[in-house]
């Protein structure tokens, strides 16, 4: 969540048009991919917990959420129905002890406090536990690195006053003994967090990393990512893709990927290291039986006059479609004649195009495609300013033949 912060026209371009090199493309994990099993010696055997179900009693979590900042240069957001607090409540409801969690909201989330609480909690989590890190707020990307904006950040000195992802990786690498790690980020450039996940996996940990958007792009101002995260941890069966009564890590990743594209036009980023795809997060409390009618099915995203929504029930010719708002959702009953298939057009690689970004149009070229998104290299800008966009951001094709 949260749009990136800019100081100059060039920095605005930096935020909205960023690179995604071919080497970094591996960070967009397909759900069918799994990392090879980590090798451990006999003194450090793999944790059986990592091959079954999340144990709430052995879970530690730090929730960092910012909608307001000390600096007037950073835009604030409405705190009504804030979903970062809902995620904290979802973990409590799941059975995570309150003593195992830290919640830093707005002015509580200073740089010093984040460092202190993160280090302390990481040091407390035992080997057979799971450590959860969650952040929402502004994300800032510079060539020197990516950071998550703490309450007292100075927009004139990101490098020294902003909580750097490199520091997150260092603290967890040095202080965290827990075998299992889950990283969630709802902010601009949050996909850069996969570099932290990779470093921890190389140290022998099982790591799940899920971010609202790839490292190169800005993120939505809605709670879409965290809303879905909350639903998965609460066990809403709409997220249980195979109706087996368990929401798994693979189902979470797929749910995020689909909703971010359908609702906000974003390419999310996720990676599994060590965790099997069947690893469970929560048991479902309700049921969504597999159903289809008139060529549509439960859980499918559709196009309507009210925007893109999701089919959550079918009763004859009547469809119940769920629409997400800033911080909640609304279920509407629509006749089958009112819904259409949601499709995404893919342009071919090599086309020269004009792309709408940040309210302006820029000429560029399609370098590659992925999950119906197009990687754009903009004229007169190097790869650092590349951007991933859907077809609706392509306003003109210059060489269609």
Short mmCIF file of C-alpha atoms in Angstrom, two decimals:
data_model
loop_
_atom_site.label_atom_id
_atom_site.label_comp_id
_atom_site.label_asym_id
_atom_site.label_seq_id
_atom_site.Cartn_x
_atom_site.Cartn_y
_atom_site.Cartn_z
CA UNK A 1 0.00 0.00 0.00
CA UNK A 2 0.90 3.72 -0.09
CA UNK A 3 2.29 5.73 -2.97
CA UNK A 4 5.98 6.54 -3.17
CA UNK A 5 7.40 9.86 -1.98
CA UNK A 6 9.10 12.24 -4.42
CA UNK A 7 11.07 15.44 -4.17
CA UNK A 8 11.83 16.29 -7.78
CA UNK A 9 10.48 15.49 -11.21
CA UNK A 10 13.33 13.04 -11.74
CA UNK A 11 12.61 11.29 -8.45
CA UNK A 12 8.95 10.98 -9.44
CA UNK A 13 10.05 9.18 -12.56
CA UNK A 14 12.34 7.06 -10.41
CA UNK A 15 9.38 6.01 -8.28
CA UNK A 16 6.96 5.27 -11.10
CA UNK A 17 9.33 3.90 -13.72
CA UNK A 18 11.84 1.44 -12.37
CA UNK A 19 13.93 -1.46 -13.56
CA UNK A 20 13.46 -5.14 -13.38
CA UNK A 21 16.53 -6.85 -14.83
CA UNK A 22 16.47 -10.35 -16.25
CA UNK A 23 18.42 -11.54 -13.23
CA UNK A 24 15.86 -9.98 -10.90
CA UNK A 25 13.03 -11.59 -12.85
CA UNK A 26 13.60 -14.75 -10.88
CA UNK A 27 12.09 -12.93 -7.92
CA UNK A 28 8.63 -13.25 -9.52
CA UNK A 29 8.06 -16.77 -8.26
CA UNK A 30 5.50 -18.84 -10.12
CA UNK A 31 3.21 -20.74 -7.81
CA UNK A 32 4.40 -23.98 -9.36
CA UNK A 33 7.98 -23.31 -8.32
CA UNK A 34 9.53 -24.47 -5.09
CA UNK A 35 13.04 -23.91 -3.82
CA UNK A 36 15.22 -26.95 -3.34
CA UNK A 37 15.20 -28.31 0.19
CA UNK A 38 17.73 -26.64 2.44
CA UNK A 39 20.56 -28.89 3.47
CA UNK A 40 21.21 -29.08 7.21
CA UNK A 41 23.73 -30.96 9.26
CA UNK A 42 22.74 -33.35 12.05
CA UNK A 43 23.20 -30.63 14.67
CA UNK A 44 20.67 -28.42 12.89
CA UNK A 45 17.88 -30.70 11.59
CA UNK A 46 14.94 -29.33 9.61
CA UNK A 47 11.92 -28.36 11.66
CA UNK A 48 8.94 -30.71 11.13
CA UNK A 49 6.65 -27.73 11.71
CA UNK A 50 7.79 -26.30 8.38
CA UNK A 51 6.12 -29.20 6.57
CA UNK A 52 2.64 -28.99 8.06
CA UNK A 53 0.67 -26.15 9.61
CA UNK A 54 1.46 -22.81 11.24
CA UNK A 55 1.49 -23.20 15.03
CA UNK A 56 0.04 -19.94 16.46
CA UNK A 57 1.44 -20.63 19.94
CA UNK A 58 4.92 -20.73 18.44
CA UNK A 59 4.48 -17.65 16.27
CA UNK A 60 6.09 -14.24 16.85
CA UNK A 61 5.07 -11.17 14.86
CA UNK A 62 5.97 -7.51 14.49
CA UNK A 63 3.32 -5.34 12.80
CA UNK A 64 4.49 -1.93 11.58
CA UNK A 65 1.83 0.31 10.09
CA UNK A 66 2.06 3.96 9.12
CA UNK A 67 -0.63 6.18 7.65
CA UNK A 68 0.81 9.41 9.03
CA UNK A 69 4.32 10.84 9.30
CA UNK A 70 6.11 13.61 11.09
CA UNK A 71 7.32 15.16 7.85
CA UNK A 72 4.81 17.30 5.90
CA UNK A 73 6.47 16.04 2.71
CA UNK A 74 4.83 12.64 3.17
CA UNK A 75 1.17 12.27 2.27
CA UNK A 76 -1.11 10.84 4.95
CA UNK A 77 -4.03 8.43 4.58
CA UNK A 78 -7.34 7.83 6.29
CA UNK A 79 -7.10 5.64 9.37
CA UNK A 80 -10.72 4.51 9.10
CA UNK A 81 -10.93 0.73 9.03
CA UNK A 82 -7.16 0.40 8.88
CA UNK A 83 -6.25 -3.13 7.88
CA UNK A 84 -2.82 -3.29 9.50
CA UNK A 85 -4.57 -3.35 12.87
CA UNK A 86 -7.00 -5.92 11.46
CA UNK A 87 -4.05 -8.14 10.57
CA UNK A 88 -2.81 -7.89 14.16
CA UNK A 89 -6.32 -8.84 15.36
CA UNK A 90 -6.44 -11.74 12.90
CA UNK A 91 -3.24 -13.16 14.37
CA UNK A 92 -4.65 -12.79 17.88
CA UNK A 93 -7.84 -14.58 16.81
CA UNK A 94 -5.74 -17.32 15.23
CA UNK A 95 -4.17 -17.95 18.63
CA UNK A 96 -0.89 -16.03 18.50
CA UNK A 97 -0.17 -14.90 22.10
CA UNK A 98 -0.29 -11.16 22.61
CA UNK A 99 3.03 -11.44 24.44
CA UNK A 100 4.57 -12.76 21.22
CA UNK A 101 3.63 -9.70 19.18
CA UNK A 102 4.68 -6.09 18.79
CA UNK A 103 2.43 -3.51 17.12
CA UNK A 104 3.93 -0.16 16.09
CA UNK A 105 1.39 2.26 14.65
CA UNK A 106 2.15 5.71 13.20
CA UNK A 107 4.06 7.81 15.76
CA UNK A 108 5.11 4.66 17.64
CA UNK A 109 7.06 3.51 14.59
CA UNK A 110 10.15 5.70 14.90
CA UNK A 111 13.42 4.45 13.47
CA UNK A 112 14.86 3.81 16.94
CA UNK A 113 11.74 1.98 18.11
CA UNK A 114 11.60 -0.22 15.02
CA UNK A 115 15.24 -1.18 15.49
CA UNK A 116 14.81 -1.89 19.19
CA UNK A 117 11.59 -3.90 18.96
CA UNK A 118 12.64 -5.86 15.89
CA UNK A 119 15.95 -6.85 17.47
CA UNK A 120 14.32 -7.76 20.78
CA UNK A 121 11.51 -9.85 19.29
CA UNK A 122 13.82 -11.62 16.84
CA UNK A 123 16.12 -12.57 19.71
CA UNK A 124 13.19 -14.07 21.66
CA UNK A 125 11.85 -16.38 18.93
CA UNK A 126 13.10 -19.97 19.49
CA UNK A 127 14.31 -22.30 16.78
CA UNK A 128 11.02 -24.18 16.27
CA UNK A 129 8.95 -20.99 15.97
CA UNK A 130 7.73 -18.81 13.08
CA UNK A 131 8.67 -15.13 12.85
CA UNK A 132 6.33 -12.78 10.95
CA UNK A 133 7.37 -9.32 9.73
CA UNK A 134 4.68 -7.02 8.31
CA UNK A 135 5.00 -3.43 7.09
CA UNK A 136 2.68 -0.93 5.46
CA UNK A 137 3.44 2.70 4.69
CA UNK A 138 5.47 4.56 2.10
CA UNK A 139 8.23 2.71 0.29
CA UNK A 140 11.15 4.57 -1.27
CA UNK A 141 13.54 3.22 -3.87
CA UNK A 142 16.90 4.78 -4.71
CA UNK A 143 19.90 3.37 -6.52
CA UNK A 144 21.55 2.96 -3.12
CA UNK A 145 18.70 0.73 -1.90
CA UNK A 146 15.06 0.47 -0.87
CA UNK A 147 13.65 1.59 2.48
CA UNK A 148 10.40 1.56 4.46
CA UNK A 149 9.48 4.96 5.88
CA UNK A 150 9.45 5.21 9.66
CA UNK A 151 7.47 7.99 11.39
CA UNK A 152 10.45 10.31 11.91
CA UNK A 153 12.06 9.86 8.50
CA UNK A 154 13.69 12.90 6.86
CA UNK A 155 12.72 13.11 3.20
CA UNK A 156 15.96 14.99 2.51
CA UNK A 157 18.07 12.11 3.81
CA UNK A 158 16.47 8.76 3.01
CA UNK A 159 19.73 6.88 3.30
CA UNK A 160 20.41 7.76 6.93
CA UNK A 161 16.94 8.31 8.40
CA UNK A 162 14.78 5.66 6.67
CA UNK A 163 14.51 2.01 7.75
CA UNK A 164 16.49 0.21 5.07
CA UNK A 165 15.60 -3.25 3.80
CA UNK A 166 19.28 -4.10 4.07
CA UNK A 167 19.03 -3.44 7.83
CA UNK A 168 15.98 -5.70 8.11
CA UNK A 169 17.98 -8.47 6.48
CA UNK A 170 20.97 -7.87 8.72
CA UNK A 171 18.94 -7.92 11.96
CA UNK A 172 17.09 -11.11 11.04
CA UNK A 173 20.27 -12.77 9.84
CA UNK A 174 22.21 -11.95 13.00
CA UNK A 175 19.52 -12.08 15.73
CA UNK A 176 16.82 -14.48 14.56
CA UNK A 177 17.19 -18.13 15.56
CA UNK A 178 13.69 -19.15 14.39
CA UNK A 179 13.71 -21.60 11.52
CA UNK A 180 10.60 -20.23 9.80
CA UNK A 181 10.11 -16.68 8.52
CA UNK A 182 7.22 -14.89 6.82
CA UNK A 183 7.71 -11.45 5.29
CA UNK A 184 4.77 -9.29 4.19
CA UNK A 185 4.95 -5.74 2.83
CA UNK A 186 2.20 -3.47 1.51
CA UNK A 187 4.03 -0.48 0.05
CA UNK A 188 5.74 0.87 -3.04
CA UNK A 189 8.69 -1.20 -4.25
CA UNK A 190 7.90 -3.86 -1.64
CA UNK A 191 9.06 -6.63 -3.98
CA UNK A 192 12.62 -5.66 -3.09
CA UNK A 193 12.01 -7.56 0.15
CA UNK A 194 12.65 -10.78 -1.75
CA UNK A 195 16.37 -9.99 -1.49
CA UNK A 196 15.98 -10.29 2.29
CA UNK A 197 14.14 -13.60 1.86
CA UNK A 198 16.89 -14.96 -0.35
CA UNK A 199 19.59 -14.03 2.16
CA UNK A 200 17.71 -15.74 4.99
CA UNK A 201 17.10 -18.84 2.90
CA UNK A 202 20.81 -19.09 2.20
CA UNK A 203 21.28 -19.16 5.98
CA UNK A 204 19.06 -22.26 6.09
CA UNK A 205 15.68 -20.78 6.98
CA UNK A 206 12.30 -21.50 5.44
CA UNK A 207 11.03 -18.18 4.09
CA UNK A 208 7.76 -16.97 2.61
CA UNK A 209 7.92 -13.47 1.10
CA UNK A 210 4.80 -11.80 -0.30
CA UNK A 211 4.71 -8.17 -1.44
CA UNK A 212 2.03 -5.96 -2.95
CA UNK A 213 4.12 -5.01 -5.98
CA UNK A 214 7.41 -5.79 -7.70
CA UNK A 215 10.45 -3.82 -6.61
CA UNK A 216 10.34 -1.50 -9.60
CA UNK A 217 6.82 -0.12 -9.30
CA UNK A 218 4.76 2.14 -7.10
CA UNK A 219 1.90 0.54 -5.18
CA UNK A 220 -1.79 1.27 -4.79
CA UNK A 221 -3.23 3.57 -2.14
CA UNK A 222 -5.85 0.95 -1.25
CA UNK A 223 -5.73 -1.77 1.41
CA UNK A 224 -6.22 -4.52 -1.21
CA UNK A 225 -3.10 -6.48 -0.30
CA UNK A 226 -3.63 -6.41 3.46
CA UNK A 227 -7.37 -7.08 3.14
CA UNK A 228 -6.51 -10.31 1.36
CA UNK A 229 -3.79 -11.15 3.85
CA UNK A 230 -6.29 -10.71 6.71
CA UNK A 231 -8.83 -12.93 4.96
CA UNK A 232 -6.28 -15.70 4.47
CA UNK A 233 -5.13 -15.70 8.09
CA UNK A 234 -8.71 -15.56 9.33
CA UNK A 235 -9.56 -18.61 7.26
CA UNK A 236 -12.17 -17.19 4.90
CA UNK A 237 -12.92 -20.09 2.57
CA UNK A 238 -13.04 -17.78 -0.46
CA UNK A 239 -9.24 -18.03 -0.30
CA UNK A 240 -9.24 -21.84 -0.03
CA UNK A 241 -8.84 -22.56 -3.73
CA UNK A 242 -9.26 -26.35 -3.54
CA UNK A 243 -11.90 -26.37 -0.78
CA UNK A 244 -9.90 -28.69 1.46
CA UNK A 245 -10.52 -26.64 4.60
CA UNK A 246 -7.04 -25.08 4.77
CA UNK A 247 -5.60 -21.86 3.35
CA UNK A 248 -2.02 -22.61 2.31
CA UNK A 249 0.97 -20.45 1.49
CA UNK A 250 0.54 -21.18 -2.22
CA UNK A 251 -3.11 -20.18 -2.07
CA UNK A 252 -2.17 -16.96 -0.28
CA UNK A 253 0.37 -16.10 -2.98
CA UNK A 254 -2.12 -16.82 -5.75
CA UNK A 255 -4.87 -14.83 -4.05
CA UNK A 256 -2.58 -11.82 -3.74
CA UNK A 257 -1.40 -12.10 -7.32
CA UNK A 258 -4.92 -12.28 -8.74
CA UNK A 259 -6.51 -9.57 -6.61
CA UNK A 260 -3.68 -7.08 -7.13
CA UNK A 261 -3.99 -7.44 -10.90
CA UNK A 262 -7.79 -7.39 -11.02
CA UNK A 263 -8.39 -4.69 -8.40
CA UNK A 264 -5.35 -2.42 -8.68
CA UNK A 265 -3.58 -3.31 -11.92
CA UNK A 266 -0.38 -4.25 -10.09
CA UNK A 267 2.11 -7.06 -10.50
CA UNK A 268 2.76 -8.49 -7.04
CA UNK A 269 5.89 -10.37 -5.99
CA UNK A 270 6.17 -13.57 -3.99
CA UNK A 271 8.67 -16.32 -3.30
CA UNK A 272 8.76 -19.58 -1.36
CA UNK A 273 12.07 -20.79 0.02
CA UNK A 274 11.91 -24.13 1.81
CA UNK A 275 8.20 -24.01 2.56
CA UNK A 276 6.16 -26.61 0.66
CA UNK A 277 3.24 -25.17 -1.30
CA UNK A 278 0.83 -27.15 0.89
CA UNK A 279 2.00 -25.54 4.14
CA UNK A 280 -1.12 -24.36 5.97
CA UNK A 281 -1.76 -20.93 7.44
CA UNK A 282 -5.31 -21.30 8.78
CA UNK A 283 -8.33 -23.59 8.88
CA UNK A 284 -11.43 -22.25 7.16
CA UNK A 285 -14.45 -21.26 9.25
CA UNK A 286 -16.98 -21.26 6.41
CA UNK A 287 -17.48 -22.96 3.06
CA UNK A 288 -17.48 -21.92 -0.59
CA UNK A 289 -18.40 -25.02 -2.57
CA UNK A 290 -17.03 -25.35 -6.06
CA UNK A 291 -19.69 -24.08 -8.44
CA UNK A 292 -20.01 -22.75 -11.95
CA UNK A 293 -22.81 -21.54 -14.19
CA UNK A 294 -23.18 -19.73 -17.50
CA UNK A 295 -19.44 -20.03 -18.10
CA UNK A 296 -18.49 -18.36 -14.80
CA UNK A 297 -17.22 -19.93 -11.57
CA UNK A 298 -16.88 -19.13 -7.88
CA UNK A 299 -13.76 -17.03 -7.14
CA UNK A 300 -13.51 -15.76 -10.70
CA UNK A 301 -12.85 -12.04 -11.19
CA UNK A 302 -15.32 -10.38 -13.55
CA UNK A 303 -15.96 -7.05 -15.20
CA UNK A 304 -19.12 -5.08 -14.36
CA UNK A 305 -20.48 -1.58 -14.65
CA UNK A 306 -19.40 -1.07 -11.02
CA UNK A 307 -15.82 -2.09 -11.77
CA UNK A 308 -13.94 -5.36 -11.41
CA UNK A 309 -15.29 -7.70 -8.76
CA UNK A 310 -15.19 -11.33 -7.68
CA UNK A 311 -17.92 -13.94 -7.92
CA UNK A 312 -18.58 -15.31 -4.43
CA UNK A 313 -21.94 -17.03 -5.00
CA UNK A 314 -24.10 -18.25 -7.88
CA UNK A 315 -27.83 -18.89 -7.58
CA UNK A 316 -29.40 -19.60 -10.94
CA UNK A 317 -29.06 -16.44 -13.01
CA UNK A 318 -28.16 -14.37 -9.94
CA UNK A 319 -24.51 -13.75 -9.16
CA UNK A 320 -23.17 -12.31 -5.92
CA UNK A 321 -20.13 -10.22 -6.80
CA UNK A 322 -17.74 -8.82 -4.18
CA UNK A 323 -16.25 -5.38 -4.75
CA UNK A 324 -13.34 -4.12 -2.65
CA UNK A 325 -13.29 -0.50 -1.54
CA UNK A 326 -10.50 1.41 0.19
CA UNK A 327 -10.81 -0.54 3.43
CA UNK A 328 -13.80 -2.89 3.15
CA UNK A 329 -15.92 -4.78 0.64
CA UNK A 330 -19.47 -4.75 -0.66
CA UNK A 331 -21.37 -7.79 -2.00
CA UNK A 332 -23.86 -7.01 -4.75
CA UNK A 333 -26.37 -9.33 -6.43
CA UNK A 334 -26.27 -9.00 -10.20
CA UNK A 335 -28.04 -10.75 -13.04
CA UNK A 336 -25.76 -12.79 -15.28
CA UNK A 337 -26.39 -10.26 -18.07
CA UNK A 338 -24.58 -7.62 -15.98
CA UNK A 339 -21.23 -9.39 -15.76
CA UNK A 340 -18.54 -10.03 -18.34
CA UNK A 341 -15.34 -12.02 -18.51
CA UNK A 342 -12.34 -10.10 -17.22
CA UNK A 343 -9.61 -10.34 -19.82
CA UNK A 344 -6.17 -8.78 -20.18
CA UNK A 345 -4.64 -8.17 -23.57
CA UNK A 346 -0.96 -8.89 -24.08
CA UNK A 347 1.00 -6.93 -26.69
CA UNK A 348 3.95 -8.52 -28.41
CA UNK A 349 7.54 -7.96 -27.36
CA UNK A 350 9.38 -5.38 -29.44
CA UNK A 351 6.48 -3.00 -30.02
CA UNK A 352 7.16 0.71 -29.62
CA UNK A 353 4.46 2.28 -27.47
CA UNK A 354 3.41 5.34 -25.52
CA UNK A 355 2.67 4.56 -21.87
CA UNK A 356 0.72 6.55 -19.32
CA UNK A 357 2.65 6.89 -16.08
CA UNK A 358 2.21 9.41 -13.28
CA UNK A 359 -0.44 11.29 -15.25
CA UNK A 360 1.80 11.79 -18.30
CA UNK A 361 2.66 9.84 -21.45
CA UNK A 362 6.14 8.54 -22.21
CA UNK A 363 7.46 6.74 -25.29
CA UNK A 364 9.13 3.38 -24.86
CA UNK A 365 9.44 -0.23 -25.96
CA UNK A 366 8.04 -3.53 -24.70
CA UNK A 367 10.97 -5.69 -23.55
CA UNK A 368 9.08 -8.71 -22.22
CA UNK A 369 5.73 -9.87 -20.88
CA UNK A 370 4.72 -11.76 -17.74
CA UNK A 371 1.27 -12.60 -16.32
CA UNK A 372 -0.27 -10.19 -18.87
CA UNK A 373 2.03 -7.35 -17.76
CA UNK A 374 4.50 -5.60 -20.06
CA UNK A 375 7.98 -4.55 -19.09
CA UNK A 376 8.60 -1.11 -20.61
CA UNK A 377 11.96 0.50 -21.33
CA UNK A 378 11.37 4.23 -21.69
CA UNK A 379 13.19 6.28 -24.31
CA UNK A 380 16.13 8.28 -22.94
CA UNK A 381 16.03 6.43 -19.59
CA UNK A 382 18.17 3.50 -18.48
CA UNK A 383 16.85 0.23 -17.08
CA UNK A 384 16.51 1.65 -13.56
CA UNK A 385 13.36 3.43 -14.76
CA UNK A 386 11.69 0.41 -16.39
CA UNK A 387 8.08 -0.25 -15.41
CA UNK A 388 5.63 -3.18 -15.55
CA UNK A 389 2.20 -2.19 -16.90
CA UNK A 390 -1.04 -3.76 -18.08
CA UNK A 391 -2.38 -3.03 -21.53
CA UNK A 392 -4.68 -0.30 -20.21
CA UNK A 393 -1.60 1.85 -19.51
CA UNK A 394 -0.50 1.54 -23.15
CA UNK A 395 -2.20 4.48 -24.84
CA UNK A 396 -0.65 4.16 -28.28
CA UNK A 397 1.13 1.54 -30.40
CA UNK A 398 3.52 3.02 -32.93
CA UNK A 399 4.51 -0.03 -35.02
CA UNK A 400 1.62 -2.51 -34.81
CA UNK A 401 2.58 -4.45 -37.96
#
